[in-house]
Coordinates of C-alpha atoms in Angstrom, one line a residue:
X26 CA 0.0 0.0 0.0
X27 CA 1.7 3.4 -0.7
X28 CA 1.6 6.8 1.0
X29 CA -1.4 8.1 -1.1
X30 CA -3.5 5.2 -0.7
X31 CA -3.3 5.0 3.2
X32 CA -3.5 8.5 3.3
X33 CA -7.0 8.2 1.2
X34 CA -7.9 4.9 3.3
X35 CA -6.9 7.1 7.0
X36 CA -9.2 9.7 5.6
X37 CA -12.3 7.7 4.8
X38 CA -12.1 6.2 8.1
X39 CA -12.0 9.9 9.7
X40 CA -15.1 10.7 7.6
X41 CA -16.8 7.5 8.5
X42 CA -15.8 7.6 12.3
X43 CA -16.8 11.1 12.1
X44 CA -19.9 10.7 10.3
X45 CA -21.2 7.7 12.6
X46 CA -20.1 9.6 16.1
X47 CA -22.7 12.5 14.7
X48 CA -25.3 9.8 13.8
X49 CA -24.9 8.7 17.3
X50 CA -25.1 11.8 18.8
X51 CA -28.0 12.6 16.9
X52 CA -30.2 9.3 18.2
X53 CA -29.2 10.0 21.5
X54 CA -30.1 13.6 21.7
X55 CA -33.5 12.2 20.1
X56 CA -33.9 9.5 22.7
X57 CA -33.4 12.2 25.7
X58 CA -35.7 14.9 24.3
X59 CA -38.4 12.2 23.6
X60 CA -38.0 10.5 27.3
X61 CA -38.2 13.5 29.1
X62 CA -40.1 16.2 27.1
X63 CA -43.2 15.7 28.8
X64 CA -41.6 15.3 32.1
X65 CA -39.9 19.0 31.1
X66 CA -42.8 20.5 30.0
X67 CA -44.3 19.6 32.9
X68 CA -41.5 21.0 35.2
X69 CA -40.9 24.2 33.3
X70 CA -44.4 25.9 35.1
X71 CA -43.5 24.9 38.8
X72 CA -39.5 25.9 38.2
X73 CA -40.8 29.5 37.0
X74 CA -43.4 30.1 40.1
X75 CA -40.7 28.5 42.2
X76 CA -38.2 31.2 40.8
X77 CA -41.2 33.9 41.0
X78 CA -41.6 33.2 44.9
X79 CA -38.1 33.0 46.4
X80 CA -37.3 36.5 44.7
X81 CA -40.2 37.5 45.8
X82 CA -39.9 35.9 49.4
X83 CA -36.3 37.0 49.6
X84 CA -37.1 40.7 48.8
X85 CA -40.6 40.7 50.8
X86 CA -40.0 37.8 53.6
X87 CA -43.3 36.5 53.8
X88 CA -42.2 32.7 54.6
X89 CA -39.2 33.1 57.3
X90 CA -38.2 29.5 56.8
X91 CA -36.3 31.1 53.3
X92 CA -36.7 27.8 51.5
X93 CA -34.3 27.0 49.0
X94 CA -35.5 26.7 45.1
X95 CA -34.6 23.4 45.0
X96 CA -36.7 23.0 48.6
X97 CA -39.6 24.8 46.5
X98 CA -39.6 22.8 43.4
X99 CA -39.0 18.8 45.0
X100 CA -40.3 19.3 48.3
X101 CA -43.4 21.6 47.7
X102 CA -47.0 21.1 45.7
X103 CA -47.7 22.6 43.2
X104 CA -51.0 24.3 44.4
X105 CA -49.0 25.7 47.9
X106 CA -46.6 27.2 46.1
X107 CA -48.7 28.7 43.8
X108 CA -50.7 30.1 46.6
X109 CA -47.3 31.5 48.3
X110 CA -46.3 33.6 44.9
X111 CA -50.2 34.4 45.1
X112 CA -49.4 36.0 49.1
X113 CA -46.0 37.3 48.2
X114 CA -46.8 39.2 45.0
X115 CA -49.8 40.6 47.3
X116 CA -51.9 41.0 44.0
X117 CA -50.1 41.6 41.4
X118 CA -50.1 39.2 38.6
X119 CA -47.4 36.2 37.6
X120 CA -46.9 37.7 34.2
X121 CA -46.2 41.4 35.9
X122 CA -42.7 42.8 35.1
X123 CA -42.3 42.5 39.0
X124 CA -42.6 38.5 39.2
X125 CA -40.5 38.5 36.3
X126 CA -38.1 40.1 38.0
X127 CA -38.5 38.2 41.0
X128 CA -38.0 35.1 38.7
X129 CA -34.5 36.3 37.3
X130 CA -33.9 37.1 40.4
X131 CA -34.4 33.8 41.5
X132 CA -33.0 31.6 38.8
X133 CA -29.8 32.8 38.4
X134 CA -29.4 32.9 42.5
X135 CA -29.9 28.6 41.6
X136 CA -27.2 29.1 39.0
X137 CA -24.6 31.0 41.6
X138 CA -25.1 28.2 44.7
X139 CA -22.2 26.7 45.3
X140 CA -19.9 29.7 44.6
X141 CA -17.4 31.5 47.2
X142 CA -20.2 33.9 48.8
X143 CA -18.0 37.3 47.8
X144 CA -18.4 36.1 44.4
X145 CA -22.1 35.1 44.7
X146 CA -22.9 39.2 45.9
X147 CA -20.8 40.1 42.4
X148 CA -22.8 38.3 40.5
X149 CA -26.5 38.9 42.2
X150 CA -25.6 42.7 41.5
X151 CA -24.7 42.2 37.9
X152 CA -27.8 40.1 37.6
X153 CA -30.0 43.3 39.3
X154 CA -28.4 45.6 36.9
X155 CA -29.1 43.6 33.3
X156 CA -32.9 43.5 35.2
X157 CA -32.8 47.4 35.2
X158 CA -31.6 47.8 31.9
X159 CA -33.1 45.2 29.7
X160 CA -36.4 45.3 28.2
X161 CA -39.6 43.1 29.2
X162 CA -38.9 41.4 26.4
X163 CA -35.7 40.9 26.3
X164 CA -36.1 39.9 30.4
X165 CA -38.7 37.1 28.9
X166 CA -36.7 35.7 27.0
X167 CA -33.7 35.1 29.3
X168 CA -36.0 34.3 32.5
X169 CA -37.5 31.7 29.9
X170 CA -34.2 30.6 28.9
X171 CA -32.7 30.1 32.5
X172 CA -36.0 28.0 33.4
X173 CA -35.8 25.8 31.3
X174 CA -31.7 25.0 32.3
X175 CA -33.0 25.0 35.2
X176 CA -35.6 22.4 34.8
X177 CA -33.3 20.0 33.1
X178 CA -31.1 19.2 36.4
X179 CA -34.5 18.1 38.2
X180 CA -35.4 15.8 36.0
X181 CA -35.5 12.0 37.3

């Protein structure tokens, strides 16, 4: 076998190697999305009023027990903590730019546990300052995006 032939031969296995891995990949991200789509869907609402009510509980202390969002979203039913955002957001409305604050507020503080505290108070400012300065829309989207992050590390 000379140079050009192996070369040719090392290629096609590349290709084929290459092309098989994507295949794979492909079935496997299709096998996740359709095992746990309606699981997700299903998580996506309570993750988002979980979100809502410990911003809103951490700014307005109406439960003094200060559970966690993981607390909120594994330990707690669905219809108490709905009534808990009702209490805290004291009549205003879950889609009001003020639970959708709260919800920002509350997902990212999830995405910053586990980080040296200094750190975490960096970050939760940053996070108040986009709030301020972004648009509703613009606040949708990224609360909508971070829920659904979220909602993928609770799945079972």
């Amino acid at each position: 076998m000379n140079l050009n032939t192996l070369s040719f031969f090392s290629l096609c296995c590349v290709v084929s190697f290459t092309s098989v891995a994507q295949e794979a990949a492909i079935d496997y991200d299709k096998w996740l999305k359709d095992k746990f789509q309606q699981q997700h869907e299903e998580l996506l609402p309570v993750v988002a009023v979980a979100d809502m009510f410990f911003g809103c509980n951490k700014a307005r202390n109406v439960d003094a027990s200060q559970p966690s969002v993981k607390q909120l979203i594994t330990k707690m039913g669905r219809d108490e903590l709905a009534l808990k955002l009702s209490d805290c957001l004291a009549g205003e409305l879950p889609n009001s730019d003020t639970a959708l604050n709260f919800g920002l507020i509350g997902c990212f503080d999830e995405q910053l546990k586990g980080m040296p505290e200094k750190d975490k108070k960096v970050k939760q400012k940053l996070v108040k300052q986009a709030i301020a300065k972004l648009s509703k829309s613009d606040r949708q989207k990224s609360f909508t995006h971070c829920v659904t992050d979220q909602a993928i590390s609770y799945l079972k």
